[in-house]
mmCIF file of C-alpha atoms and ligand atoms in Angstrom:
data_model
loop_
_atom_site.group_PDB
_atom_site.id
_atom_site.type_symbol
_atom_site.label_atom_id
_atom_site.label_comp_id
_atom_site.label_asym_id
_atom_site.label_seq_id
_atom_site.Cartn_x
_atom_site.Cartn_y
_atom_site.Cartn_z
ATOM 1 C CA MET G 1 0.000 0.000 0.000
ATOM 2 C CA PRO G 2 1.571 3.330 -1.017
ATOM 3 C CA ARG G 3 2.136 5.706 1.790
ATOM 4 C CA ARG G 4 0.415 9.084 1.362
ATOM 5 C CA CYS G 5 2.503 12.174 1.910
ATOM 6 C CA THR G 6 0.657 14.483 4.279
ATOM 7 C CA VAL G 7 2.542 17.462 2.864
ATOM 8 C CA CYS G 8 1.731 16.684 -0.789
ATOM 9 C CA ASP G 9 -1.902 16.228 0.231
ATOM 10 C CA HIS G 10 -1.914 19.377 2.308
ATOM 11 C CA PRO G 11 -4.192 22.174 1.025
ATOM 12 C CA GLU G 12 -1.385 24.664 1.656
ATOM 13 C CA ARG G 13 1.267 22.611 -0.103
ATOM 14 C CA HIS G 14 2.454 25.608 -2.173
ATOM 15 C CA GLY G 15 2.944 27.647 0.967
ATOM 16 C CA ILE G 16 4.878 24.796 2.576
ATOM 17 C CA ASP G 17 7.052 24.332 -0.506
ATOM 18 C CA GLY G 18 7.616 28.073 -0.592
ATOM 19 C CA ALA G 19 8.746 28.107 3.039
ATOM 20 C CA LEU G 20 11.084 25.169 2.453
ATOM 21 C CA VAL G 21 12.551 26.814 -0.649
ATOM 22 C CA THR G 22 13.422 29.956 1.294
ATOM 23 C CA GLY G 23 15.363 27.729 3.675
ATOM 24 C CA ALA G 24 12.973 27.689 6.624
ATOM 25 C CA PRO G 25 13.938 24.863 8.986
ATOM 26 C CA TYR G 26 11.622 21.887 8.527
ATOM 27 C CA ARG G 27 10.924 21.876 12.254
ATOM 28 C CA SER G 28 9.394 25.340 12.173
ATOM 29 C CA VAL G 29 7.557 24.556 8.942
ATOM 30 C CA ALA G 30 6.097 21.444 10.573
ATOM 31 C CA LYS G 31 4.957 23.476 13.526
ATOM 32 C CA ARG G 32 3.463 26.250 11.423
ATOM 33 C CA PHE G 33 1.399 23.897 9.251
ATOM 34 C CA GLU G 34 0.665 21.388 12.025
ATOM 35 C CA LEU G 35 2.509 18.554 10.335
ATOM 36 C CA SER G 36 4.905 16.002 11.715
ATOM 37 C CA GLU G 37 8.580 16.856 11.401
ATOM 38 C CA SER G 38 9.340 13.525 9.770
ATOM 39 C CA ALA G 39 6.650 14.109 7.127
ATOM 40 C CA VAL G 40 8.058 17.557 6.281
ATOM 41 C CA TYR G 41 11.592 16.200 6.204
ATOM 42 C CA ARG G 42 10.607 13.302 3.936
ATOM 43 C CA HIS G 43 8.652 15.633 1.675
ATOM 44 C CA LYS G 44 11.551 18.063 1.436
ATOM 45 C CA THR G 45 13.941 15.287 0.503
ATOM 46 C CA ASP G 46 11.793 13.129 -1.738
ATOM 47 C CA HIS G 47 9.125 15.343 -3.294
ATOM 48 C CA LEU G 48 10.205 18.971 -3.248
ATOM 49 C CA PRO G 49 12.798 18.687 -6.051
ATOM 50 C CA ALA G 50 10.189 17.323 -8.466
ATOM 51 C CA HIS G 51 7.729 20.076 -7.542
ATOM 52 C CA LEU G 52 10.378 22.720 -8.070
ATOM 53 C CA LEU G 53 11.352 21.295 -11.424
ATOM 54 C CA ARG G 54 7.754 21.407 -12.579
ATOM 55 C CA ALA G 55 7.311 24.965 -11.296
ATOM 56 C CA ARG G 56 10.456 26.016 -13.137
ATOM 57 C CA GLU G 57 9.245 24.518 -16.397
ATOM 58 C CA VAL G 58 5.931 26.334 -16.086
ATOM 59 C CA GLU G 59 7.738 29.562 -15.273
ATOM 60 C CA GLU G 60 10.081 29.249 -18.235
ATOM 61 C CA ALA G 61 7.255 28.478 -20.620
ATOM 62 C CA ALA G 62 5.449 31.564 -19.334
ATOM 63 C CA ARG G 63 8.547 33.686 -19.825
ATOM 64 C CA ALA G 64 9.031 32.421 -23.350
ATOM 65 C CA ASP G 65 5.382 33.158 -24.121
ATOM 66 C CA ASP G 66 5.875 36.646 -22.802
ATOM 67 C CA LEU G 67 8.927 37.227 -24.981
ATOM 68 C CA LEU G 68 7.105 35.879 -27.989
ATOM 69 C CA GLU G 69 4.270 38.292 -27.281
ATOM 70 C CA GLN G 70 6.687 41.216 -27.104
ATOM 71 C CA VAL G 71 8.379 40.320 -30.378
ATOM 72 C CA ARG G 72 4.993 39.969 -32.058
ATOM 73 C CA HIS G 73 4.113 43.420 -30.776
ATOM 74 C CA LEU G 74 7.358 44.807 -32.198
ATOM 75 C CA GLN G 75 6.600 43.097 -35.472
ATOM 76 C CA THR G 76 3.172 44.722 -35.662
ATOM 77 C CA ARG G 77 4.767 48.111 -35.115
ATOM 78 C CA ALA G 78 7.493 47.501 -37.690
ATOM 79 C CA LEU G 79 4.888 46.522 -40.269
ATOM 80 C CA ASP G 80 2.818 49.572 -39.397
ATOM 81 C CA ILE G 81 5.832 51.831 -39.933
ATOM 82 C CA LEU G 82 6.628 50.029 -43.168
ATOM 83 C CA GLU G 83 3.126 50.642 -44.448
ATOM 84 C CA ARG G 84 3.194 54.317 -43.562
ATOM 85 C CA ALA G 85 6.673 54.836 -45.007
ATOM 86 C CA GLU G 86 5.584 53.105 -48.168
ATOM 87 C CA LYS G 87 2.571 55.384 -48.540
ATOM 88 C CA ALA G 88 4.760 58.434 -47.966
ATOM 89 C CA GLY G 89 7.276 57.165 -50.509
ATOM 90 C CA ASP G 90 9.945 57.202 -47.812
ATOM 91 C CA LEU G 91 12.160 54.431 -49.110
ATOM 92 C CA ARG G 92 14.789 54.864 -46.443
ATOM 93 C CA THR G 93 12.364 54.417 -43.558
ATOM 94 C CA ALA G 94 10.685 51.568 -45.389
ATOM 95 C CA LEU G 95 13.992 49.744 -45.675
ATOM 96 C CA ALA G 96 14.738 50.337 -41.979
ATOM 97 C CA ALA G 97 11.315 48.907 -41.112
ATOM 98 C CA ILE G 98 11.957 45.910 -43.343
ATOM 99 C CA SER G 99 15.265 45.319 -41.642
ATOM 100 C CA GLN G 100 13.551 45.551 -38.261
ATOM 101 C CA ALA G 101 10.826 43.161 -39.381
ATOM 102 C CA ARG G 102 13.424 40.707 -40.589
ATOM 103 C CA GLY G 103 15.213 40.856 -37.227
ATOM 104 C CA ASN G 104 11.914 40.223 -35.492
ATOM 105 C CA LEU G 105 11.282 37.188 -37.660
ATOM 106 C CA GLU G 106 14.709 35.798 -36.856
ATOM 107 C CA LEU G 107 14.061 36.376 -33.175
ATOM 108 C CA LEU G 108 10.669 34.719 -33.423
ATOM 109 C CA GLY G 109 12.325 31.739 -35.050
ATOM 110 C CA LYS G 110 14.970 31.497 -32.346
ATOM 111 C CA LEU G 111 12.420 31.854 -29.581
ATOM 112 C CA ALA G 112 10.228 29.251 -31.159
ATOM 113 C CA GLY G 113 13.234 26.952 -31.370
ATOM 114 C CA GLU G 114 13.744 27.289 -27.647
ATOM 115 C CA LEU G 115 10.153 26.433 -26.929
ATOM 116 C CA ASP G 116 8.758 22.982 -27.311
ATOM 117 C CA GLU G 117 8.018 21.483 -30.698
ATOM 118 C CA ARG G 118 4.297 21.957 -30.411
ATOM 119 C CA LEU G 119 4.772 25.703 -30.259
ATOM 120 C CA VAL G 120 7.029 25.685 -33.311
ATOM 121 C CA VAL G 121 4.359 23.837 -35.236
ATOM 122 C CA ASN G 122 1.756 26.290 -33.993
ATOM 123 C CA LEU G 123 3.864 29.233 -35.139
ATOM 124 C CA ASN G 124 4.180 27.795 -38.620
ATOM 125 C CA VAL G 125 0.609 26.767 -39.223
ATOM 126 C CA SER G 126 -1.302 29.390 -37.247
ATOM 127 C CA ALA G 127 -3.612 31.502 -39.348
ATOM 128 C CA GLU G 128 -2.148 34.566 -37.679
ATOM 129 C CA TRP G 129 1.328 33.674 -38.859
ATOM 130 C CA LEU G 130 0.264 32.826 -42.398
ATOM 131 C CA GLU G 131 -1.575 36.107 -42.590
ATOM 132 C CA LEU G 132 1.410 37.998 -41.250
ATOM 133 C CA ARG G 133 3.692 36.326 -43.760
ATOM 134 C CA ALA G 134 1.366 37.262 -46.609
ATOM 135 C CA VAL G 135 1.263 40.863 -45.396
ATOM 136 C CA ILE G 136 5.052 41.088 -45.202
ATOM 137 C CA VAL G 137 5.659 39.520 -48.577
ATOM 138 C CA GLY G 138 2.923 41.657 -50.132
ATOM 139 C CA ALA G 139 4.264 44.866 -48.628
ATOM 140 C CA LEU G 140 7.696 44.087 -50.011
ATOM 141 C CA GLU G 141 6.467 43.598 -53.560
ATOM 142 C CA PRO G 142 8.083 46.827 -54.862
ATOM 143 C CA TYR G 143 11.425 46.054 -53.230
ATOM 144 C CA SER G 144 12.497 42.793 -54.790
ATOM 145 C CA GLU G 145 15.897 42.669 -53.104
ATOM 146 C CA ALA G 146 14.520 43.226 -49.624
ATOM 147 C CA ARG G 147 11.682 40.840 -50.396
ATOM 148 C CA GLY G 148 14.174 38.110 -51.248
ATOM 149 C CA ALA G 149 16.094 38.733 -48.030
ATOM 150 C CA VAL G 150 12.945 38.583 -45.921
ATOM 151 C CA LEU G 151 11.743 35.417 -47.611
ATOM 152 C CA LYS G 152 15.126 33.854 -46.926
ATOM 153 C CA ALA G 153 14.887 34.917 -43.266
ATOM 154 C CA ILE G 154 11.391 33.442 -42.997
ATOM 155 C CA GLU G 155 12.619 30.193 -44.455
ATOM 156 C CA SER G 156 15.558 29.957 -42.080
ATOM 157 C CA ALA G 157 13.326 30.894 -39.148
ATOM 158 C CA GLY G 158 11.114 27.935 -40.030
ATOM 159 C CA ASN G 159 14.036 25.528 -40.393
ATOM 160 C CA GLY G 160 13.865 22.321 -38.463
ATOM 161 C CA SER G 161 10.178 22.575 -37.753
ATOM 162 C CA ALA G 162 8.606 21.570 -41.039
HETATM 163 ZN ZN1 ZN M 1 5.339 15.103 -0.366
#
């Protein structure tokens, strides 16, 4: 019969883990949460590392999502500037925006590579991405050289995920 861990089953498990992580002595943690010292000690030794690992993974995924969101925001702005520069016939600004957009795409690709495979697949097949790609390529129609460079960057950003 498997032995239940009273700490893992405890409704305030996160608080207990948090206290243990900050280095609180297991004796005082046991007292505070009305647990036995041996249960807290066993939990700290046998279960806490796995909990921490899981928490770290969740945290890192959240951070990556956040970065991805920021780069997407930058990309929206770069494309907005590109559109306005294009309308104004400001070739120089348009090229700067294209260069920025290309950097964003490379960054998106790298970020996606650091995330799990599912996310890479999502990035490549999401309607949002396909739409964005069409917008970029369309906006670059008059600038064939830049268009080629961006297409190349898109391709290399998608490498390894097809
Ligand atoms: Zn436990």
